[in-house]
Amino acid sequence: MNLAKIQRLLKLLQLLQGGRPQNVNSMADACGVSRRTIFRDLETLRAAGVPLAFDSEGSRFHIPETYFLAPTNLSSEEALSVMVLCHELGDGTGLPYYSSARRAATKLENSLPEHMKRQLREISNSVEIKLNPVNQPEEAHSAYQTLVDASGHRRNVRIEYHSIFDGDTIQTKLSPYKLLFSRHSWYVIGRSSIHRAVRTFKVNRIEQITMLDDTFEIPQNFQVDRFLRNAWHMIPEPGPDQQIVIRFDPLVAQNVAEVQWHKTQQVHWNDDGSINYEVTVSGIREISWWILGYGSRAKVLQPDSLKELIADHARKIIENYQS
């Protein structure tokens, strides 16, 4: 079953439970498909055990109100917490499933007594959550849906991908093992034919994607954590892990120390208020950009390879301002 059909079936369930019986024509119009497709979808729902009631006089279908998603006994604190979070996260954050969660919260809010609605408005006015929005082009949304279908059916895809590390647009056949949402972006992890190994691809850098007919099997020993090893974020590099030590000036030491940047990190405070930040990572390229963000307030103590990489970045930055 592809993603489009799943979304259509969910739409039908929403229509049929909306309190007003639906005829085939109204459902076909709402879903943008033919009457024949609606009849097939209704049979799919029946086969799944959904009790469709049919009014022969009006030729209309509905689902009894007693079936499906019975009310949950939430405490007032639980209900308010869910709704405040869904209201305050805001649109455009790039969070997965956010739109559906907000619609659910709106339905929950409408069922509240008036005094709780007032309480919700008061709490919402005192809470604000800021997340960095991410520009997800339409091509990325289409690629994401294709990858969901391909991964679910274990089918390969062929992609054209703008690769920063390769410095060019590459074409590769990809077996999409797993989709992963991290730091406001979707990634796909799978075996790449051009690399002959498992690689990570950022979905919004996929320029074209085509689903193929041939299938794949995920290796039994594949696990996302095992693949990522101790990558600073998403890109593990070949070779052994490296022990990184960075000294941060007192001005930024507290800012660095109070955040769990990596699962292996250790923070050691110095007498002058600076810290030595220690972390074990699978590759130095990703962490180099994080270090550069602290400018002169960060100094790499080890390893030498990371010192050289940071120095090379710094030289190129200076060249940009001297030209």
mmCIF file of C-alpha atoms in Angstrom:
data_model
loop_
_atom_site.group_PDB
_atom_site.id
_atom_site.type_symbol
_atom_site.label_atom_id
_atom_site.label_comp_id
_atom_site.label_asym_id
_atom_site.label_seq_id
_atom_site.Cartn_x
_atom_site.Cartn_y
_atom_site.Cartn_z
ATOM 1 C CA MET A 1 0.000 0.000 0.000
ATOM 2 C CA ASN A 2 1.580 3.316 -1.065
ATOM 3 C CA LEU A 3 1.613 6.550 0.893
ATOM 4 C CA ALA A 4 -1.049 8.208 -1.284
ATOM 5 C CA LYS A 5 -3.528 5.404 -0.590
ATOM 6 C CA ILE A 6 -2.799 5.471 3.143
ATOM 7 C CA GLN A 7 -3.444 9.221 3.209
ATOM 8 C CA ARG A 8 -6.680 8.724 1.241
ATOM 9 C CA LEU A 9 -7.907 6.003 3.625
ATOM 10 C CA LEU A 10 -7.235 8.287 6.590
ATOM 11 C CA LYS A 11 -9.169 11.029 4.807
ATOM 12 C CA LEU A 12 -12.092 8.624 4.304
ATOM 13 C CA LEU A 13 -12.050 7.643 7.974
ATOM 14 C CA GLN A 14 -12.193 11.317 8.903
ATOM 15 C CA LEU A 15 -15.135 11.925 6.555
ATOM 16 C CA LEU A 16 -17.046 8.839 7.677
ATOM 17 C CA GLN A 17 -16.633 9.701 11.352
ATOM 18 C CA GLY A 18 -17.446 13.359 10.886
ATOM 19 C CA GLY A 19 -21.041 12.925 12.012
ATOM 20 C CA ARG A 20 -22.617 13.387 8.564
ATOM 21 C CA PRO A 21 -23.173 10.333 6.309
ATOM 22 C CA GLN A 22 -21.293 10.426 2.995
ATOM 23 C CA ASN A 23 -22.258 9.176 -0.436
ATOM 24 C CA VAL A 24 -19.733 7.851 -2.932
ATOM 25 C CA ASN A 25 -19.785 11.031 -5.027
ATOM 26 C CA SER A 26 -18.999 13.318 -2.080
ATOM 27 C CA MET A 27 -16.134 11.075 -0.963
ATOM 28 C CA ALA A 28 -14.734 10.884 -4.496
ATOM 29 C CA ASP A 29 -14.805 14.681 -4.778
ATOM 30 C CA ALA A 30 -13.182 15.156 -1.360
ATOM 31 C CA CYS A 31 -10.382 12.696 -2.171
ATOM 32 C CA GLY A 32 -9.932 13.711 -5.800
ATOM 33 C CA VAL A 33 -10.377 10.183 -7.183
ATOM 34 C CA SER A 34 -12.963 8.190 -9.130
ATOM 35 C CA ARG A 35 -16.047 6.464 -7.727
ATOM 36 C CA ARG A 36 -14.443 3.100 -8.572
ATOM 37 C CA THR A 37 -11.410 3.962 -6.425
ATOM 38 C CA ILE A 38 -13.698 4.911 -3.520
ATOM 39 C CA PHE A 39 -15.513 1.555 -3.735
ATOM 40 C CA ARG A 40 -12.144 -0.246 -3.637
ATOM 41 C CA ASP A 41 -11.061 1.853 -0.645
ATOM 42 C CA LEU A 42 -14.290 1.065 1.210
ATOM 43 C CA GLU A 43 -13.656 -2.632 0.669
ATOM 44 C CA THR A 44 -10.143 -2.140 2.076
ATOM 45 C CA LEU A 45 -11.619 -0.542 5.198
ATOM 46 C CA ARG A 46 -14.131 -3.376 5.593
ATOM 47 C CA ALA A 47 -11.343 -5.964 5.244
ATOM 48 C CA ALA A 48 -9.448 -4.135 8.004
ATOM 49 C CA GLY A 49 -12.445 -4.558 10.337
ATOM 50 C CA VAL A 50 -13.876 -1.038 10.140
ATOM 51 C CA PRO A 51 -17.694 -1.308 10.654
ATOM 52 C CA LEU A 52 -19.154 0.664 7.744
ATOM 53 C CA ALA A 53 -22.851 1.386 8.143
ATOM 54 C CA PHE A 54 -24.896 1.906 4.954
ATOM 55 C CA ASP A 55 -28.188 3.765 4.638
ATOM 56 C CA SER A 56 -29.868 2.188 1.595
ATOM 57 C CA GLU A 57 -32.514 4.931 1.301
ATOM 58 C CA GLY A 58 -29.966 7.749 1.064
ATOM 59 C CA SER A 59 -27.156 5.606 -0.381
ATOM 60 C CA ARG A 60 -24.845 6.974 2.269
ATOM 61 C CA PHE A 61 -22.100 5.487 4.421
ATOM 62 C CA HIS A 62 -20.912 6.317 7.930
ATOM 63 C CA ILE A 63 -18.971 4.811 10.836
ATOM 64 C CA PRO A 64 -20.824 4.450 14.154
ATOM 65 C CA GLU A 65 -19.757 7.067 16.694
ATOM 66 C CA THR A 66 -19.006 4.374 19.267
ATOM 67 C CA TYR A 67 -16.206 2.937 17.108
ATOM 68 C CA PHE A 68 -12.649 4.165 16.751
ATOM 69 C CA LEU A 69 -10.583 6.453 18.955
ATOM 70 C CA ALA A 70 -12.678 6.533 22.082
ATOM 71 C CA PRO A 71 -12.148 9.601 24.305
ATOM 72 C CA THR A 72 -9.030 9.424 26.476
ATOM 73 C CA ASN A 73 -9.279 10.321 30.144
ATOM 74 C CA LEU A 74 -6.657 13.064 30.258
ATOM 75 C CA SER A 75 -6.128 15.112 33.376
ATOM 76 C CA SER A 76 -6.483 18.872 33.006
ATOM 77 C CA GLU A 77 -2.692 19.242 33.295
ATOM 78 C CA GLU A 78 -2.075 16.612 30.583
ATOM 79 C CA ALA A 79 -4.605 18.149 28.204
ATOM 80 C CA LEU A 80 -3.287 21.664 28.699
ATOM 81 C CA SER A 81 0.338 20.533 28.263
ATOM 82 C CA VAL A 82 -0.416 18.828 24.943
ATOM 83 C CA MET A 83 -2.322 21.810 23.603
ATOM 84 C CA VAL A 84 0.169 24.448 24.736
ATOM 85 C CA LEU A 85 3.022 22.562 23.072
ATOM 86 C CA CYS A 86 1.097 22.082 19.840
ATOM 87 C CA HIS A 87 0.030 25.733 19.756
ATOM 88 C CA GLU A 88 3.392 27.233 20.643
ATOM 89 C CA LEU A 89 5.734 25.197 18.430
ATOM 90 C CA GLY A 90 4.506 27.262 15.486
ATOM 91 C CA ASP A 91 4.161 26.576 11.779
ATOM 92 C CA GLY A 92 7.128 26.326 9.455
ATOM 93 C CA THR A 93 9.455 24.598 11.907
ATOM 94 C CA GLY A 94 9.927 21.568 9.681
ATOM 95 C CA LEU A 95 8.892 19.232 12.488
ATOM 96 C CA PRO A 96 7.487 15.909 11.272
ATOM 97 C CA TYR A 97 3.775 15.314 11.917
ATOM 98 C CA TYR A 98 3.391 18.806 13.409
ATOM 99 C CA SER A 99 0.374 19.850 11.310
ATOM 100 C CA SER A 100 -1.570 16.711 12.259
ATOM 101 C CA ALA A 101 -0.674 17.146 15.928
ATOM 102 C CA ARG A 102 -1.900 20.730 15.900
ATOM 103 C CA ARG A 103 -5.210 19.728 14.304
ATOM 104 C CA ALA A 104 -5.642 17.069 17.006
ATOM 105 C CA ALA A 105 -4.903 19.654 19.694
ATOM 106 C CA THR A 106 -7.524 21.984 18.217
ATOM 107 C CA LYS A 107 -10.140 19.221 18.399
ATOM 108 C CA LEU A 108 -9.140 18.536 21.990
ATOM 109 C CA GLU A 109 -9.400 22.237 22.826
ATOM 110 C CA ASN A 110 -12.908 22.448 21.369
ATOM 111 C CA SER A 111 -14.043 19.699 23.726
ATOM 112 C CA LEU A 112 -12.885 21.573 26.848
ATOM 113 C CA PRO A 113 -15.226 23.383 29.203
ATOM 114 C CA GLU A 114 -15.098 27.173 28.953
ATOM 115 C CA HIS A 115 -13.084 27.723 32.150
ATOM 116 C CA MET A 116 -10.332 25.405 30.867
ATOM 117 C CA LYS A 117 -10.293 27.199 27.520
ATOM 118 C CA ARG A 118 -9.645 30.452 29.381
ATOM 119 C CA GLN A 119 -6.888 28.760 31.375
ATOM 120 C CA LEU A 120 -5.331 27.472 28.145
ATOM 121 C CA ARG A 121 -5.284 30.980 26.646
ATOM 122 C CA GLU A 122 -3.630 32.372 29.786
ATOM 123 C CA ILE A 123 -0.941 29.679 29.789
ATOM 124 C CA SER A 124 -0.332 30.041 26.045
ATOM 125 C CA ASN A 125 0.252 33.769 26.504
ATOM 126 C CA SER A 126 2.975 33.065 29.080
ATOM 127 C CA VAL A 127 4.813 30.370 27.081
ATOM 128 C CA GLU A 128 6.733 30.792 23.853
ATOM 129 C CA ILE A 129 8.847 28.161 22.104
ATOM 130 C CA LYS A 130 11.246 29.189 19.353
ATOM 131 C CA LEU A 131 12.633 26.672 16.868
ATOM 132 C CA ASN A 132 14.705 27.530 13.839
ATOM 133 C CA PRO A 133 12.533 27.169 10.711
ATOM 134 C CA VAL A 134 13.919 25.097 7.864
ATOM 135 C CA ASN A 135 13.265 25.761 4.204
ATOM 136 C CA GLN A 136 11.926 22.499 2.799
ATOM 137 C CA PRO A 137 11.398 22.936 -0.969
ATOM 138 C CA GLU A 138 8.560 21.136 -2.731
ATOM 139 C CA GLU A 139 11.104 18.773 -4.312
ATOM 140 C CA ALA A 140 12.166 17.642 -0.840
ATOM 141 C CA HIS A 141 8.569 16.860 0.142
ATOM 142 C CA SER A 142 8.116 14.765 -3.004
ATOM 143 C CA ALA A 143 11.436 12.973 -2.402
ATOM 144 C CA TYR A 144 10.427 12.268 1.203
ATOM 145 C CA GLN A 145 7.134 10.666 0.178
ATOM 146 C CA THR A 146 8.870 8.521 -2.445
ATOM 147 C CA LEU A 147 11.466 7.408 0.103
ATOM 148 C CA VAL A 148 8.752 6.458 2.625
ATOM 149 C CA ASP A 149 7.065 4.274 -0.001
ATOM 150 C CA ALA A 150 10.352 2.798 -1.218
ATOM 151 C CA SER A 151 11.584 2.014 2.287
ATOM 152 C CA GLY A 152 8.249 0.470 3.289
ATOM 153 C CA HIS A 153 8.176 -1.777 0.211
ATOM 154 C CA ARG A 154 11.953 -2.450 0.241
ATOM 155 C CA ARG A 155 12.369 -1.011 -3.260
ATOM 156 C CA ASN A 156 15.500 0.690 -4.566
ATOM 157 C CA VAL A 157 15.518 4.242 -5.876
ATOM 158 C CA ARG A 158 17.793 6.149 -8.211
ATOM 159 C CA ILE A 159 18.684 9.660 -7.087
ATOM 160 C CA GLU A 160 20.507 12.714 -8.322
ATOM 161 C CA TYR A 161 22.084 14.272 -5.246
ATOM 162 C CA HIS A 162 23.902 17.529 -4.619
ATOM 163 C CA SER A 163 26.832 16.287 -2.548
ATOM 164 C CA ILE A 164 28.820 18.808 -0.519
ATOM 165 C CA PHE A 165 31.577 16.327 0.277
ATOM 166 C CA ASP A 166 31.894 15.133 -3.334
ATOM 167 C CA GLY A 167 31.656 18.720 -4.576
ATOM 168 C CA ASP A 168 29.248 17.879 -7.379
ATOM 169 C CA THR A 169 25.875 16.393 -8.264
ATOM 170 C CA ILE A 170 26.141 12.617 -8.203
ATOM 171 C CA GLN A 171 23.850 9.851 -9.429
ATOM 172 C CA THR A 172 23.524 6.682 -7.416
ATOM 173 C CA LYS A 173 21.224 3.739 -6.846
ATOM 174 C CA LEU A 174 20.100 3.811 -3.234
ATOM 175 C CA SER A 175 18.573 1.155 -0.986
ATOM 176 C CA PRO A 176 16.767 3.315 1.617
ATOM 177 C CA TYR A 177 17.160 1.431 4.901
ATOM 178 C CA LYS A 178 15.941 4.118 7.288
ATOM 179 C CA LEU A 179 14.560 7.674 7.327
ATOM 180 C CA LEU A 180 15.805 9.771 10.233
ATOM 181 C CA PHE A 181 14.694 13.225 11.413
ATOM 182 C CA SER A 182 17.434 15.177 13.199
ATOM 183 C CA ARG A 183 18.012 18.899 13.865
ATOM 184 C CA HIS A 184 15.027 19.994 11.750
ATOM 185 C CA SER A 185 15.992 17.996 8.655
ATOM 186 C CA TRP A 186 15.178 14.609 7.168
ATOM 187 C CA TYR A 187 17.991 12.199 6.269
ATOM 188 C CA VAL A 188 17.926 8.823 4.537
ATOM 189 C CA ILE A 189 20.456 6.151 5.410
ATOM 190 C CA GLY A 190 21.034 3.315 2.962
ATOM 191 C CA ARG A 191 23.421 1.521 0.670
ATOM 192 C CA SER A 192 24.710 3.634 -2.221
ATOM 193 C CA SER A 193 25.854 1.891 -5.405
ATOM 194 C CA ILE A 194 28.411 4.565 -6.296
ATOM 195 C CA HIS A 195 30.033 4.394 -2.855
ATOM 196 C CA ARG A 196 29.505 0.627 -2.499
ATOM 197 C CA ALA A 197 28.707 1.217 1.157
ATOM 198 C CA VAL A 198 26.019 2.579 3.483
ATOM 199 C CA ARG A 199 25.841 6.371 3.361
ATOM 200 C CA THR A 200 23.765 9.249 4.750
ATOM 201 C CA PHE A 201 21.915 11.595 2.389
ATOM 202 C CA LYS A 202 20.081 14.794 3.317
ATOM 203 C CA VAL A 203 16.628 14.603 1.740
ATOM 204 C CA ASN A 204 16.387 18.255 0.678
ATOM 205 C CA ARG A 205 19.588 17.857 -1.370
ATOM 206 C CA ILE A 206 17.987 15.165 -3.544
ATOM 207 C CA GLU A 207 17.352 16.870 -6.887
ATOM 208 C CA GLN A 208 15.624 13.958 -8.646
ATOM 209 C CA ILE A 209 14.363 10.580 -7.482
ATOM 210 C CA THR A 210 12.883 7.573 -9.295
ATOM 211 C CA MET A 211 11.546 4.446 -7.656
ATOM 212 C CA LEU A 212 12.857 1.244 -9.246
ATOM 213 C CA ASP A 213 11.248 -2.171 -9.596
ATOM 214 C CA ASP A 214 14.055 -4.166 -7.975
ATOM 215 C CA THR A 215 14.004 -4.770 -4.240
ATOM 216 C CA PHE A 216 16.534 -4.990 -1.424
ATOM 217 C CA GLU A 217 16.931 -6.609 1.972
ATOM 218 C CA ILE A 218 18.212 -4.746 5.022
ATOM 219 C CA PRO A 219 21.195 -6.642 6.503
ATOM 220 C CA GLN A 220 20.254 -8.317 9.765
ATOM 221 C CA ASN A 221 23.126 -6.640 11.602
ATOM 222 C CA PHE A 222 22.247 -3.115 10.420
ATOM 223 C CA GLN A 223 21.429 -0.648 13.189
ATOM 224 C CA VAL A 224 21.375 3.135 12.902
ATOM 225 C CA ASP A 225 23.414 3.655 16.085
ATOM 226 C CA ARG A 226 26.007 1.148 14.952
ATOM 227 C CA PHE A 227 26.281 2.827 11.550
ATOM 228 C CA LEU A 228 26.584 6.362 12.964
ATOM 229 C CA ARG A 229 29.141 5.195 15.542
ATOM 230 C CA ASN A 230 30.322 8.379 17.282
ATOM 231 C CA ALA A 231 29.703 10.811 14.416
ATOM 232 C CA TRP A 232 29.436 14.388 15.636
ATOM 233 C CA HIS A 233 26.070 14.548 13.904
ATOM 234 C CA MET A 234 25.174 12.386 10.896
ATOM 235 C CA ILE A 235 28.342 11.678 8.866
ATOM 236 C CA PRO A 236 30.749 9.064 10.296
ATOM 237 C CA GLU A 237 34.134 9.017 8.564
ATOM 238 C CA PRO A 238 36.305 5.958 7.858
ATOM 239 C CA GLY A 239 39.074 5.072 10.257
ATOM 240 C CA PRO A 240 39.329 4.835 14.024
ATOM 241 C CA ASP A 241 37.552 7.233 16.375
ATOM 242 C CA GLN A 242 39.557 10.212 17.569
ATOM 243 C CA GLN A 243 39.832 11.829 20.967
ATOM 244 C CA ILE A 244 39.190 15.581 20.668
ATOM 245 C CA VAL A 245 40.194 18.149 23.302
ATOM 246 C CA ILE A 246 39.150 21.803 22.927
ATOM 247 C CA ARG A 247 39.739 24.664 25.356
ATOM 248 C CA PHE A 248 36.930 27.225 25.552
ATOM 249 C CA ASP A 249 37.508 30.694 27.030
ATOM 250 C CA PRO A 250 35.641 31.723 30.204
ATOM 251 C CA LEU A 251 33.322 33.939 28.125
ATOM 252 C CA VAL A 252 31.735 30.920 26.384
ATOM 253 C CA ALA A 253 32.641 28.096 28.784
ATOM 254 C CA GLN A 254 29.308 28.035 30.603
ATOM 255 C CA ASN A 255 27.398 28.129 27.322
ATOM 256 C CA VAL A 256 29.283 25.060 26.087
ATOM 257 C CA ALA A 257 29.215 23.164 29.373
ATOM 258 C CA GLU A 258 25.475 23.379 29.963
ATOM 259 C CA VAL A 259 24.512 21.644 26.698
ATOM 260 C CA GLN A 260 24.802 17.915 25.933
ATOM 261 C CA TRP A 261 26.365 18.292 22.491
ATOM 262 C CA HIS A 262 27.500 14.666 22.141
ATOM 263 C CA LYS A 263 26.941 11.395 23.968
ATOM 264 C CA THR A 264 30.675 10.949 24.768
ATOM 265 C CA GLN A 265 31.487 14.464 25.977
ATOM 266 C CA GLN A 266 33.281 15.271 29.211
ATOM 267 C CA VAL A 267 33.800 18.773 30.601
ATOM 268 C CA HIS A 268 36.721 19.721 32.863
ATOM 269 C CA TRP A 269 36.765 23.154 34.483
ATOM 270 C CA ASN A 270 40.019 25.094 34.775
ATOM 271 C CA ASP A 271 40.959 27.532 37.552
ATOM 272 C CA ASP A 272 40.639 30.541 35.233
ATOM 273 C CA GLY A 273 37.004 29.709 34.365
ATOM 274 C CA SER A 274 37.779 28.104 31.030
ATOM 275 C CA ILE A 275 36.961 24.487 30.243
ATOM 276 C CA ASN A 276 38.638 21.595 28.494
ATOM 277 C CA TYR A 277 35.960 19.917 26.407
ATOM 278 C CA GLU A 278 36.717 16.274 25.568
ATOM 279 C CA VAL A 279 34.776 14.153 23.097
ATOM 280 C CA THR A 280 35.360 11.014 21.023
ATOM 281 C CA VAL A 281 34.158 11.321 17.425
ATOM 282 C CA SER A 282 34.128 9.258 14.230
ATOM 283 C CA GLY A 283 35.596 11.923 11.940
ATOM 284 C CA ILE A 284 36.646 15.545 12.359
ATOM 285 C CA ARG A 285 35.004 17.417 9.478
ATOM 286 C CA GLU A 286 31.564 17.889 11.050
ATOM 287 C CA ILE A 287 32.905 19.024 14.426
ATOM 288 C CA SER A 288 35.329 21.478 12.765
ATOM 289 C CA TRP A 289 32.432 23.715 11.702
ATOM 290 C CA TRP A 290 30.999 23.725 15.213
ATOM 291 C CA ILE A 291 34.361 24.784 16.631
ATOM 292 C CA LEU A 292 34.715 27.585 14.076
ATOM 293 C CA GLY A 293 31.404 28.997 15.286
ATOM 294 C CA TYR A 294 33.130 29.986 18.540
ATOM 295 C CA GLY A 295 35.868 31.879 16.702
ATOM 296 C CA SER A 296 38.860 32.888 18.805
ATOM 297 C CA ARG A 297 37.137 31.675 21.987
ATOM 298 C CA ALA A 298 37.917 28.030 21.115
ATOM 299 C CA LYS A 299 41.333 26.410 20.728
ATOM 300 C CA VAL A 300 41.883 22.799 19.663
ATOM 301 C CA LEU A 301 44.455 21.097 21.892
ATOM 302 C CA GLN A 302 44.348 17.726 20.152
ATOM 303 C CA PRO A 303 44.607 16.023 17.699
ATOM 304 C CA ASP A 304 47.036 17.697 15.312
ATOM 305 C CA SER A 305 44.895 16.746 12.300
ATOM 306 C CA LEU A 306 41.992 18.818 13.671
ATOM 307 C CA LYS A 307 44.318 21.740 14.460
ATOM 308 C CA GLU A 308 45.479 21.711 10.841
ATOM 309 C CA LEU A 309 41.919 21.509 9.512
ATOM 310 C CA ILE A 310 40.794 24.487 11.631
ATOM 311 C CA ALA A 311 43.874 26.472 10.594
ATOM 312 C CA ASP A 312 43.155 25.724 6.925
ATOM 313 C CA HIS A 313 39.574 26.934 7.327
ATOM 314 C CA ALA A 314 40.847 30.102 9.040
ATOM 315 C CA ARG A 315 43.342 30.833 6.239
ATOM 316 C CA LYS A 316 40.601 30.550 3.641
ATOM 317 C CA ILE A 317 38.363 32.881 5.677
ATOM 318 C CA ILE A 318 41.166 35.473 5.779
ATOM 319 C CA GLU A 319 41.709 35.092 2.025
ATOM 320 C CA ASN A 320 38.032 35.861 1.435
ATOM 321 C CA TYR A 321 38.475 39.251 3.139
ATOM 322 C CA GLN A 322 41.800 40.089 1.502
ATOM 323 C CA SER A 323 40.641 39.569 -2.076
#
